[in-house]
Amino acid sequence: MGLSKILNYQQGQWTFGSGSGTPLYNAVTGDEIGLADTTGIDFGAMLTYARERGGPALRKMTFHERGRMLKALALFLSERKQAYYDVSFSTGATRIDNLIDIDGGIGNLFAYSSLRRQFPNLPYLCEGEPARLSKGGTFIGHHLLVPREGVAIHINAFNFPVWGMLEKIAVNLLAGMPAVVKPATITSYLAEAVTRDIIASGILPEGALQLICGSAAGLLDAVNEQDVVTFTGSAGTGRTLRAHPRIIELSVPFNMEADSLNASVLGPDAVPGTPEFDLFIKEMRKEITTKCGQKCTAVRRILVPENLVEAVGRSLSAALAQTVIGNPRHEKVRMGALAGKTQYREVLEKIELLKRDSEVIFGNPAHVEVVDADAGKGAFISPVLLLNSKPHAQRSSHEVEAFGPVATLMPYHTLEEAVTLAKLGKGSLVCSITTMNEDTARDFVLGAASHHGRILVLNRESAPESTGHGSPMPLLVHGGPGRAGGGEEMGGKRGVMHYLQRTAIQGTPTTLTHITGTFQYGAKLTESQPHLFRKHFEDMEVGQTVFTHKHTVSEADIVNFANVSGDNFYAHMDATSLEGTIFTQRVAHGYFVLSKAAGLFVDPAKGPVLLNYGLDECRFTKPVYPGMTIGVRFTVKEKVDQEKRSPEDIAKGIVKFLVDVYDETGETVALATILTMVKKRNQED
Ligand code: NAP
């Protein structure tokens, strides 16, 4: 019987290359599990297919529709998790490792799905505040972000075949770009299993996702100026790919996540007997053994006050000695195997390099006891702890990454020195400090931040809910400067921006209102008939305005408002106290002006407007004195469609209104954006 074939999904079809294939091995048993091959596959045609099929389909959808698509996908994959766990054991991953890779990947889809609420219900978005470019206000600028018209090409490392794929596609799909994913060949069979289900689900539009299982040499020859390439892997491969002539000539964004010598620091206060010392030992053990040390974020350098080196060495060795290693399916096993024999040999070579400057204080790289497995056949290795007692002079600990369960302990004398040592990694994805002292935390974070993508402060208070040193979070940036690749991914909304083109647009407020779908101050107003409070969500249009009655402000208004609110600030209450202030008379409370504005713009009878749930921006731009007459221009600024949370939920949308309060000269005295919920039509049935 022949080996099973790991297929590529390309141009709507599952295919195997025309070659004989590269065998892939089970990391635990050493058995061959399948063949991967891409010989003869036309990568250029795949990219064209994504640009011509997937791209247009995704760009037609709004951010909200794309977000709901991600949610449907996350729910669909959640139901099939067990099948992926079964496949994942063959990569050497334990149950806990599976939670990180598989559940973590699906969690990313959920997180990015929820992010849709931070975007408009449009295919594109407008960013930040408009820029006023002229005195008269007739010429303004704004920033528009539209999906790039190319492909997101994701070249991934072997260690997280599912998370690596899902955390990246979640972001480009929300942005409206299709993806071609190239998992590392050695564990591509797991990415293939998940992709098979994704494609079969029909949840993504055709062309939104394609998969390459096997060599992708030549893939970048076909990139174009609208594509985005992301790379996760070793710095060497990354450097070669980043220097590809097409990447350089066409300025193709290339996001690189490379190897990183992440540090973790024990604060000087965290002596044995404190909860912080115990937390640190637990965290270091977790970092060394999880995923058999094959995490880009794993702690490689453990920085400890000089007087605590011995205590940490002893406690951490004792903790590591308790790690049960072996068949990841066995319930007692806490650490599985490396991804393969090649990785095992590489880790041994790197340990030899590290040993030039360090001594091994725990673990024998050449020997390991395993449970329910054959140590000779699987890619098993013992955790290894080294000690480098001269970390300034002996630099290999800051330069050599052993991508396995390997870390080096190093002493420091002052916190400043700990910062310097952390920076010797020349830029890392993450570092952490365990301390209960807030000054230590601040000084370390401010000192080390320039060289790190993320910094965790761990102590007895953050620990119970901490996600740990090693976990990149969808809402926080993942990436690091310098050696870590200089890239940045995820980070909530920030990540989506990498797949959008930012374009500065200039014109009149009316033109920009029309383009952006959001009312720009100064644009033409259309009087609403009937009053906006009589209209349902669908019937309101951006720019429709209610011009209210006027009200002349009196001293009695100010006194009454002071009584109701209890705000007796001198400028409202004492006309004799105004010398040296900007006020020339008793000034009306800003909140009175806003409250009175509500009295003017609200149409009180029961109607489609359900509630007002807050204010966005609010500015009091000119003092209002007794005798001045105010009126309101009340304009639909933006509409945000909402989904029903349950069948019983009222169908409604959010309407943001611009409240422009002006005086008898027509000049604005207060501006605010109020947020309301407005019913959709046919709610009475
Ligand atoms: P790698 O050998 O550099 O490979 C990374 C990816 O590049 C693989 O998918 C590989 O495919 C692909 N590749 C190689 N040559 C290519 C080419 N000419 N064209 C297109 N693709 C090409 O790294 P790895 O061994 O998989 O991963 C381990 C390393 O990744 C470690 O050093 C680790 O620190 C780093 N890592 C970093 C992060 C991070 O977020 N910073 C995360 C995980 C891992 P093949 O498998 O087919 O060769």
XYZ file of C-alpha atoms and ligand atoms in Angstrom:
733
model
C 0.000 0.000 0.000
C 1.368 3.414 -0.933
C 1.740 6.289 1.504
C -1.085 8.776 1.707
C -0.620 11.955 -0.247
C -0.658 15.367 1.365
C -2.350 17.528 -1.236
C -2.145 21.125 -2.341
C -5.298 23.166 -2.729
C -4.814 25.249 -5.811
C -7.156 26.963 -8.265
C -10.188 25.197 -6.822
C -8.671 21.704 -6.832
C -6.872 19.320 -4.501
C -3.780 18.118 -6.362
C -0.492 16.345 -5.800
C 2.661 17.425 -7.622
C 4.025 15.474 -10.568
C 7.071 14.280 -8.596
C 7.520 11.226 -6.379
C 7.080 13.248 -3.192
C 8.962 13.933 0.042
C 8.123 11.564 2.896
C 6.873 13.105 6.122
C 7.424 11.330 9.435
C 5.571 10.854 12.685
C 7.664 12.725 15.284
C 6.809 10.203 18.007
C 7.181 6.836 16.244
C 9.407 7.782 13.332
C 6.961 6.078 10.912
C 6.349 7.562 7.494
C 2.911 9.143 7.398
C 2.586 10.650 3.960
C 4.167 12.286 0.959
C 4.181 15.951 0.020
C 4.938 17.258 -3.435
C 4.554 20.472 -5.371
C 6.491 19.576 -8.520
C 4.938 21.256 -11.548
C 2.431 23.304 -9.581
C 2.073 26.720 -11.157
C 2.454 29.119 -8.235
C 1.999 32.107 -10.532
C -1.394 30.771 -11.645
C -2.366 30.242 -7.995
C -1.622 33.864 -7.180
C -3.538 35.068 -10.242
C -6.492 32.885 -9.238
C -6.495 34.414 -5.751
C -6.338 37.937 -7.206
C -9.071 37.291 -9.757
C -11.453 35.035 -7.800
C -10.926 35.423 -4.069
C -10.009 39.105 -3.972
C -13.054 40.576 -5.746
C -15.436 38.356 -3.751
C -13.928 39.449 -0.441
C -13.738 43.119 -1.403
C -17.465 43.161 -2.139
C -18.154 42.151 1.441
C -18.178 44.661 4.282
C -15.994 44.309 7.364
C -19.061 43.103 9.245
C -19.838 40.422 6.684
C -16.217 39.266 6.696
C -16.235 39.213 10.491
C -19.378 37.083 10.555
C -17.721 34.763 8.028
C -14.793 34.319 10.438
C -17.182 33.546 13.267
C -18.956 30.908 11.192
C -15.585 29.388 10.351
C -14.486 29.401 13.991
C -17.694 27.657 15.085
C -17.364 25.131 12.269
C -13.749 24.253 13.152
C -14.504 24.130 16.893
C -16.828 21.211 16.285
C -14.045 19.274 14.544
C -11.228 19.932 17.012
C -10.900 16.346 18.171
C -9.960 15.210 14.667
C -7.197 17.823 14.529
C -5.878 16.832 17.964
C -5.573 13.268 16.670
C -3.481 14.391 13.718
C -1.500 16.828 15.840
C -0.150 14.148 18.195
C 1.967 12.950 15.257
C 3.814 16.298 15.283
C 4.987 15.503 18.835
C 2.471 17.888 20.424
C 0.815 17.089 23.766
C -2.766 17.870 24.756
C -1.690 21.225 26.205
C 0.329 21.988 23.050
C -2.787 21.188 21.021
C -4.740 23.746 23.017
C -2.207 26.382 22.049
C -2.005 25.428 18.391
C -5.554 24.349 17.568
C -7.782 26.059 20.129
C -5.487 29.087 20.033
C -5.818 29.277 16.256
C -9.599 29.014 16.380
C -9.621 31.563 19.215
C -7.876 33.955 16.881
C -10.677 33.590 14.348
C -13.195 34.425 17.077
C -11.155 37.410 18.249
C -10.858 38.845 14.749
C -14.523 38.178 14.109
C -15.426 40.290 17.147
C -13.166 43.066 15.930
C -15.629 43.755 13.102
C -17.468 46.017 15.549
C -14.533 48.398 15.466
C -14.977 48.791 11.711
C -17.780 50.365 9.686
C -20.253 48.171 7.865
C -18.498 49.036 4.619
C -15.811 47.304 2.519
C -13.331 50.089 3.393
C -12.761 52.501 6.228
C -11.878 56.032 7.032
C -9.168 56.501 9.619
C -8.802 59.066 12.380
C -9.948 62.646 12.308
C -10.205 64.794 9.170
C -7.493 67.404 8.683
C -8.672 70.986 8.095
C -6.510 72.226 5.245
C -7.959 75.690 4.637
C -9.079 78.731 6.600
C -12.585 78.722 5.197
C -13.134 75.035 5.877
C -14.064 74.212 2.262
C -10.962 72.091 1.656
C -10.233 69.188 3.998
C -8.260 65.951 4.024
C -8.910 62.495 5.392
C -7.334 59.043 5.297
C -9.094 56.239 3.503
C -8.085 52.579 3.839
C -9.064 50.125 1.107
C -8.163 46.424 0.773
C -5.070 45.790 -1.323
C -5.933 44.005 -4.560
C -3.322 41.264 -4.256
C -2.758 38.103 -2.219
C -1.567 37.617 1.338
C 1.183 35.011 0.988
C 1.918 33.371 4.322
C 5.100 31.333 4.605
C 4.972 29.629 7.990
C 7.261 27.790 10.403
C 6.752 24.157 11.366
C 5.976 24.623 15.037
C 2.367 25.848 14.933
C 0.783 24.449 11.763
C -2.762 25.497 12.765
C -2.276 28.648 14.838
C 0.322 29.889 12.355
C -2.198 29.625 9.542
C -5.349 30.813 11.327
C -3.815 33.772 13.167
C -2.651 35.115 9.834
C -5.638 34.398 7.601
C -8.057 35.773 10.221
C -6.463 39.168 9.713
C -6.179 39.257 5.913
C -9.710 37.868 5.488
C -11.168 40.547 7.764
C -9.259 43.098 5.691
C -10.707 41.695 2.460
C -7.637 39.987 0.964
C -7.349 36.327 -0.127
C -4.504 34.111 1.121
C -2.094 31.514 -0.145
C -0.707 29.598 2.821
C 2.570 27.722 2.687
C 3.022 25.769 5.930
C 6.456 24.295 6.631
C 6.536 20.963 4.814
C 7.397 18.783 7.807
C 4.088 19.428 9.644
C 2.016 20.450 6.617
C -0.257 17.401 6.957
C -1.965 19.048 9.950
C -2.517 22.337 8.103
C -3.853 20.249 5.197
C -6.380 18.442 7.449
C -7.756 21.754 8.708
C -7.766 23.372 5.259
C -9.702 20.421 3.825
C -12.505 21.159 6.272
C -12.346 24.893 5.674
C -12.720 24.431 1.924
C -15.427 21.771 2.289
C -17.430 24.053 4.599
C -17.988 26.513 1.753
C -17.845 29.335 4.307
C -15.084 31.197 2.476
C -15.602 32.419 -1.069
C -13.719 30.355 -3.630
C -10.205 31.649 -4.149
C -10.017 33.152 -0.645
C -7.695 30.379 0.573
C -5.195 28.130 -1.215
C -2.584 25.825 0.293
C 0.898 24.693 -0.715
C 2.161 21.530 1.018
C 5.774 21.013 0.016
C 8.519 23.125 -1.436
C 7.505 26.626 -2.492
C 10.756 27.537 -4.195
C 9.894 30.053 -6.911
C 6.669 31.236 -5.268
C 7.980 34.763 -4.824
C 8.926 35.042 -8.519
C 5.236 35.733 -9.139
C 4.458 38.315 -6.447
C 3.159 41.684 -7.539
C 2.914 45.169 -6.085
C -0.484 44.614 -4.444
C 0.563 41.446 -2.563
C 1.710 41.174 1.030
C 4.183 38.500 2.121
C 4.460 37.325 5.697
C 7.240 35.037 6.763
C 7.685 33.086 9.994
C 10.777 30.974 10.328
C 14.504 31.159 10.757
C 16.327 34.448 10.251
C 18.485 32.889 7.515
C 15.554 31.862 5.294
C 13.810 35.142 6.044
C 16.790 37.202 4.958
C 17.032 35.297 1.669
C 13.341 35.672 0.884
C 13.212 39.328 1.889
C 16.018 40.030 -0.572
C 14.070 38.507 -3.482
C 14.318 40.922 -6.454
C 10.513 41.112 -6.912
C 10.059 42.027 -3.244
C 12.615 44.798 -3.592
C 11.649 46.097 -7.050
C 7.919 46.252 -6.369
C 8.167 47.350 -2.707
C 6.087 44.365 -1.628
C 5.439 44.564 2.129
C 7.350 41.695 3.756
C 6.535 40.999 7.372
C 9.144 38.857 9.051
C 8.891 36.953 12.333
C 12.231 35.274 12.881
C 14.026 33.559 15.714
C 14.268 35.425 18.942
C 16.352 34.947 22.089
C 13.671 35.954 24.541
C 14.713 36.824 28.072
C 12.924 36.504 31.391
C 14.123 38.394 34.446
C 13.661 37.552 38.097
C 13.264 40.833 40.016
C 15.661 41.487 42.929
C 12.693 41.402 45.337
C 11.552 37.945 44.227
C 13.657 35.952 46.688
C 12.921 32.337 47.700
C 9.859 32.246 49.954
C 7.976 34.930 47.978
C 5.087 33.983 45.669
C 7.053 35.626 42.829
C 9.968 33.206 43.171
C 7.625 30.220 42.903
C 5.753 31.807 39.993
C 9.020 32.384 38.179
C 10.144 28.766 38.538
C 6.741 27.546 37.320
C 6.765 29.925 34.359
C 10.331 28.993 33.350
C 9.518 25.306 33.456
C 6.430 25.896 31.354
C 8.403 27.973 28.852
C 11.137 25.361 28.490
C 8.867 22.325 28.133
C 5.700 23.533 26.345
C 5.696 22.472 22.696
C 9.045 20.813 23.510
C 10.574 24.305 23.546
C 9.640 24.943 19.908
C 7.938 28.268 20.501
C 9.217 31.436 18.920
C 8.370 33.182 22.189
C 9.946 30.592 24.519
C 12.339 31.876 27.162
C 15.919 31.201 26.057
C 17.707 33.472 28.527
C 16.906 33.450 32.229
C 18.342 36.513 33.989
C 18.582 36.205 37.742
C 20.147 38.371 40.524
C 23.621 36.998 41.156
C 22.830 35.945 44.726
C 19.838 33.885 43.530
C 21.503 31.941 40.719
C 22.106 28.890 42.849
C 18.592 28.855 44.311
C 17.000 29.254 40.884
C 19.276 26.616 39.345
C 18.338 24.152 42.074
C 14.587 24.813 42.066
C 14.266 24.907 38.288
C 16.280 21.694 37.873
C 14.033 19.995 40.420
C 10.946 21.216 38.531
C 12.326 20.100 35.149
C 13.178 16.677 36.587
C 9.460 16.126 37.148
C 8.575 16.560 33.493
C 7.202 13.319 32.116
C 8.400 12.959 28.530
C 7.069 10.550 25.927
C 4.086 9.649 23.785
C 1.953 12.806 23.807
C -1.226 10.717 23.793
C -0.319 9.278 27.198
C -2.195 11.159 29.905
C 0.817 11.539 32.209
C 3.079 12.974 29.504
C 3.810 16.698 29.809
C 6.405 17.056 27.045
C 6.249 15.322 23.676
C 8.840 15.182 20.915
C 10.526 17.700 18.656
C 8.917 17.907 15.210
C 11.436 15.507 13.665
C 14.894 14.003 13.669
C 16.324 16.886 11.658
C 15.173 19.293 14.355
C 16.673 16.984 17.002
C 20.070 17.038 15.296
C 19.876 20.826 14.930
C 19.097 21.302 18.615
C 22.055 19.082 19.595
C 24.363 21.120 17.356
C 23.139 24.365 18.900
C 23.618 23.016 22.429
C 27.228 22.249 21.506
C 27.674 25.874 20.411
C 26.095 27.126 23.616
C 28.394 24.877 25.661
C 31.374 26.890 24.504
C 30.325 29.596 26.961
C 28.095 27.681 29.360
C 27.956 24.522 31.411
C 24.966 22.178 31.415
C 23.435 22.162 34.894
C 20.383 20.051 34.091
C 19.614 17.411 31.468
C 21.643 15.206 29.195
C 21.013 16.164 25.570
C 22.070 12.701 24.443
C 19.846 10.747 26.802
C 16.195 10.841 27.717
C 13.764 8.570 29.582
C 10.427 8.315 27.805
C 6.996 6.915 28.645
C 5.034 4.795 26.186
C 7.439 5.457 23.297
C 10.776 4.404 21.849
C 13.372 7.113 22.506
C 15.423 5.830 19.580
C 12.622 6.203 17.051
C 10.932 9.462 18.078
C 12.520 12.923 18.169
C 12.672 13.017 21.972
C 15.067 15.147 23.959
C 15.499 16.005 27.625
C 15.009 19.579 28.809
C 18.435 21.199 29.091
C 19.378 24.040 31.435
C 22.736 25.756 31.009
C 24.563 28.308 33.139
C 26.576 31.136 31.635
C 28.326 32.855 34.540
C 29.907 35.613 32.426
C 27.074 36.765 30.194
C 28.783 40.019 29.161
C 31.995 38.443 27.968
C 30.593 35.139 26.707
C 28.025 36.037 24.105
C 26.832 32.810 22.493
C 23.815 32.677 24.857
C 22.647 35.919 23.248
C 23.306 34.734 19.710
C 22.533 31.022 19.357
C 18.952 29.799 19.322
C 18.465 26.114 20.136
C 14.858 25.627 18.988
C 13.988 23.034 21.627
C 13.608 22.692 25.420
C 16.812 24.604 26.103
C 17.465 27.735 28.174
C 20.474 29.411 29.773
C 20.639 30.877 33.260
C 22.703 34.059 33.702
C 23.505 36.310 36.675
C 23.028 40.083 36.814
C 24.105 42.556 39.503
C 21.878 45.593 38.981
C 18.582 46.103 37.222
C 20.367 48.314 34.721
C 22.593 45.378 33.901
C 19.546 43.125 33.468
C 18.222 45.631 30.906
C 21.580 45.635 29.092
C 21.666 41.827 29.004
C 18.088 41.598 27.748
C 19.055 43.951 24.915
C 22.002 41.766 23.917
C 19.395 39.588 22.170
C 19.447 42.412 19.576
C 15.664 42.609 19.479
C 13.224 39.987 20.765
C 9.577 39.078 20.404
C 8.930 39.157 24.123
C 10.535 39.416 27.522
C 9.159 39.245 31.025
C 10.009 40.348 34.514
C 8.701 38.790 37.696
C 8.509 41.366 40.455
C 6.126 42.786 43.012
C 8.022 46.071 43.084
C 6.316 48.640 40.830
C 9.486 50.775 40.517
C 11.448 47.740 39.348
C 8.701 46.943 36.839
C 8.619 50.512 35.500
C 12.394 50.888 35.271
C 12.787 47.552 33.511
C 9.918 48.079 31.069
C 11.007 51.593 30.105
C 14.617 50.473 29.805
C 13.952 47.358 27.720
C 10.900 48.344 25.614
C 12.928 49.630 22.648
C 14.229 46.108 22.030
C 11.046 44.109 22.552
C 7.692 43.548 20.880
C 5.909 42.650 24.132
C 6.772 42.756 27.843
C 4.942 40.828 30.565
C 5.119 41.871 34.220
C 4.309 38.854 36.342
C 3.520 38.860 40.061
C 1.093 37.388 42.572
C -1.624 39.788 41.421
C -1.347 39.323 37.655
C -0.563 35.591 37.765
C -4.057 34.182 38.387
C -5.313 35.609 35.104
C -2.032 36.027 33.230
C -1.834 34.413 29.804
C 1.909 33.912 30.381
C 5.212 34.894 28.827
C 4.851 32.715 25.754
C 1.363 33.489 24.462
C 0.947 36.098 21.732
C -2.526 37.624 22.089
C -4.751 38.521 19.123
C -5.419 42.005 20.472
C -1.755 42.748 21.156
C 1.017 43.082 18.625
C 3.184 40.046 17.969
C 6.588 40.709 16.500
C 9.805 42.272 17.557
C 12.541 44.581 16.329
C 15.977 43.648 15.006
C 16.854 39.994 15.160
C 13.192 39.053 15.746
C 12.545 40.146 12.167
C 11.317 43.722 12.614
C 7.765 42.625 11.857
C 4.455 43.153 13.540
C 1.325 41.061 13.217
C -2.057 40.786 14.970
C -2.446 43.635 17.490
C -6.202 43.838 16.998
C -7.191 46.500 14.502
C -3.513 47.364 13.847
C -2.943 44.000 12.148
C -5.734 44.605 9.637
C -4.013 47.815 8.525
C -1.134 45.778 7.063
C -3.512 44.516 4.363
C -5.102 47.869 3.548
C -3.745 50.702 1.450
C -3.888 54.053 3.222
C -4.713 56.895 0.833
C -4.945 60.557 1.787
C -7.994 62.082 0.107
C -8.569 65.816 -0.295
C -11.621 67.799 -1.313
C -14.656 69.636 0.030
C -16.381 68.330 3.160
C -19.367 67.436 0.946
C -17.262 65.329 -1.433
C -15.493 63.619 1.442
C -18.833 62.924 3.154
C -20.005 61.257 -0.026
C -16.862 59.129 -0.369
C -16.425 58.130 3.255
C -20.061 57.632 4.210
C -19.384 59.670 7.365
C -20.568 63.250 7.746
C -17.699 65.741 7.624
C -18.160 69.010 9.494
C -18.897 71.777 7.012
C -20.562 69.539 4.401
C -23.910 70.510 2.845
C -26.922 69.762 5.059
C -30.282 68.446 3.873
C -33.231 69.306 6.055
C -34.972 66.160 7.272
C -38.736 65.947 6.829
C -40.176 64.542 9.028
C -38.042 65.023 12.167
C -35.222 62.449 12.405
C -36.796 60.978 15.554
C -39.767 59.924 13.409
C -37.564 57.914 11.038
C -36.476 54.274 11.160
C -32.850 53.254 10.766
C -33.155 52.480 7.057
C -34.761 55.841 6.304
C -32.047 58.018 7.776
C -29.289 59.243 5.511
C -25.934 60.712 6.398
C -26.194 64.517 6.151
C -29.925 64.742 6.967
C -30.420 67.505 9.525
C -32.947 68.878 11.953
C -32.671 72.653 12.449
C -34.163 73.323 15.881
C -35.927 76.225 17.561
C -33.759 78.754 19.373
C -33.338 79.488 23.054
C -31.990 82.622 24.696
C -29.823 81.727 27.670
C -30.597 83.559 30.936
C -28.977 83.908 34.354
C -31.893 81.879 35.710
C -30.805 78.983 33.435
C -27.343 79.080 34.994
C -28.640 79.264 38.582
C -31.161 76.498 37.992
C -28.570 74.246 36.380
C -26.159 74.887 39.260
C -28.901 73.864 41.691
C -29.804 70.711 39.814
C -26.236 69.575 39.163
C -24.565 70.936 42.296
C -21.838 72.407 40.079
C -21.138 75.807 41.658
C -17.821 76.494 39.927
C -16.950 80.177 40.454
C -17.132 81.126 36.753
C -20.821 80.153 36.680
C -21.742 81.615 40.058
C -19.674 84.693 40.843
C -19.408 87.536 38.315
C -16.870 89.300 40.571
C -14.391 86.435 40.422
C -13.566 86.557 36.728
C -10.483 88.754 36.736
C -7.569 86.858 35.177
C -9.873 84.297 33.490
C -10.932 84.079 29.859
C -14.530 84.868 30.840
C -16.095 88.317 30.683
C -19.403 87.386 32.383
C -20.929 84.497 34.308
C -20.669 81.681 31.844
C -23.241 78.966 31.244
C -22.176 75.439 32.177
C -21.030 73.491 29.117
C -23.265 70.645 30.241
C -26.179 73.042 30.433
C -25.572 74.010 26.801
C -25.526 70.345 25.845
C -28.567 69.500 27.958
C -30.481 72.431 26.524
C -29.436 71.254 23.067
C -31.079 67.894 23.843
C -34.192 69.796 24.879
C -34.154 71.461 21.468
C -33.367 68.503 19.209
C -35.383 65.751 20.927
C -38.803 65.023 19.492
C -40.410 63.538 22.610
C -43.186 61.259 21.338
C -42.519 57.519 21.298
C -40.963 56.513 17.981
C -38.167 54.530 16.341
C -35.367 56.079 18.435
C -34.917 53.629 21.303
C -32.243 55.195 23.456
C -29.203 57.410 23.700
C -26.281 55.449 25.076
C -23.546 58.015 25.274
C -21.342 60.598 23.695
C -18.229 60.281 21.596
C -16.411 63.549 21.140
C -17.658 66.579 23.028
C -16.148 70.084 22.895
C -17.272 73.431 24.278
C -15.729 75.762 21.753
C -17.003 79.226 22.764
C -18.303 80.623 26.093
C -22.082 81.066 26.268
C -23.218 84.081 28.315
C -26.681 85.137 29.426
C -28.452 86.889 26.565
C -26.906 84.732 23.845
C -29.306 82.719 21.688
C -28.485 79.127 20.814
C -29.886 76.701 18.274
C -28.859 73.227 17.105
C -28.042 71.658 13.758
C -28.677 67.984 14.483
C -27.229 65.826 11.710
C -26.927 62.116 10.928
C -23.158 61.605 11.070
C -22.768 57.862 10.691
C -24.891 54.724 10.614
C -23.679 51.357 11.907
C -25.840 48.357 11.149
C -26.282 45.867 13.975
C -26.968 42.169 14.006
C -29.722 40.719 16.137
C -28.216 38.880 19.108
C -31.180 36.492 19.290
C -34.421 36.004 17.338
C -36.271 37.947 20.075
C -33.872 40.891 19.849
C -35.204 44.133 18.371
C -33.749 44.747 14.891
C -31.889 48.044 15.204
C -28.836 49.988 14.207
C -26.591 52.567 15.780
C -26.932 56.120 14.552
C -24.320 58.692 15.487
C -25.629 62.246 15.379
C -23.533 65.381 15.210
C -24.900 67.945 17.643
C -23.686 71.337 16.442
C -24.818 74.061 18.866
C -24.402 77.551 17.446
C -25.086 81.082 18.630
C -26.878 84.052 17.093
C -23.828 84.770 14.893
C -23.965 81.243 13.462
C -20.700 80.313 15.173
C -20.426 76.896 16.819
C -20.337 77.011 20.646
C -20.435 73.255 21.332
C -19.966 70.126 19.238
C -20.718 66.577 20.284
C -21.423 63.218 18.743
C -24.243 61.362 20.418
C -24.819 57.664 20.066
C -28.331 56.318 19.689
C -30.028 53.056 18.879
C -32.732 53.249 16.265
C -35.275 50.578 15.353
C -35.514 49.156 11.886
C -38.821 49.092 10.031
C -41.580 46.491 10.658
C -40.735 46.005 14.288
C -44.351 46.133 15.350
C -45.252 42.812 13.617
P 12.631 27.780 8.091
O 13.439 26.607 7.778
O 13.249 29.098 7.950
O 11.317 27.666 7.193
C 10.273 28.597 7.303
C 9.363 28.481 6.109
O 10.024 28.962 4.936
C 8.946 27.052 5.775
O 7.584 27.036 5.419
C 9.825 26.726 4.586
O 9.300 25.715 3.783
C 9.795 28.047 3.883
N 10.797 28.232 2.842
C 12.101 27.895 2.863
N 12.690 28.260 1.705
C 11.730 28.834 0.929
C 11.702 29.396 -0.373
N 12.786 29.450 -1.123
N 10.545 29.887 -0.843
C 9.431 29.834 -0.111
N 9.393 29.300 1.135
C 10.530 28.812 1.651
O 12.088 27.737 9.583
P 11.450 26.515 10.372
O 12.527 25.528 10.592
O 10.183 26.057 9.742
O 11.056 27.211 11.733
C 11.911 27.298 12.835
C 12.387 28.686 13.044
O 11.305 29.593 12.981
C 13.021 28.928 14.380
O 14.237 29.562 14.203
C 12.052 29.825 15.119
O 12.658 30.717 16.006
C 11.372 30.544 14.035
N 10.023 30.920 14.409
C 9.744 32.226 14.587
C 8.460 32.604 14.926
C 8.088 34.035 15.138
O 6.915 34.356 15.256
N 9.028 34.922 15.191
C 7.467 31.641 15.054
C 7.797 30.315 14.864
C 9.091 29.972 14.530
P 9.824 24.205 3.861
O 9.366 23.661 5.153
O 9.178 23.571 2.711
O 11.309 24.287 3.773
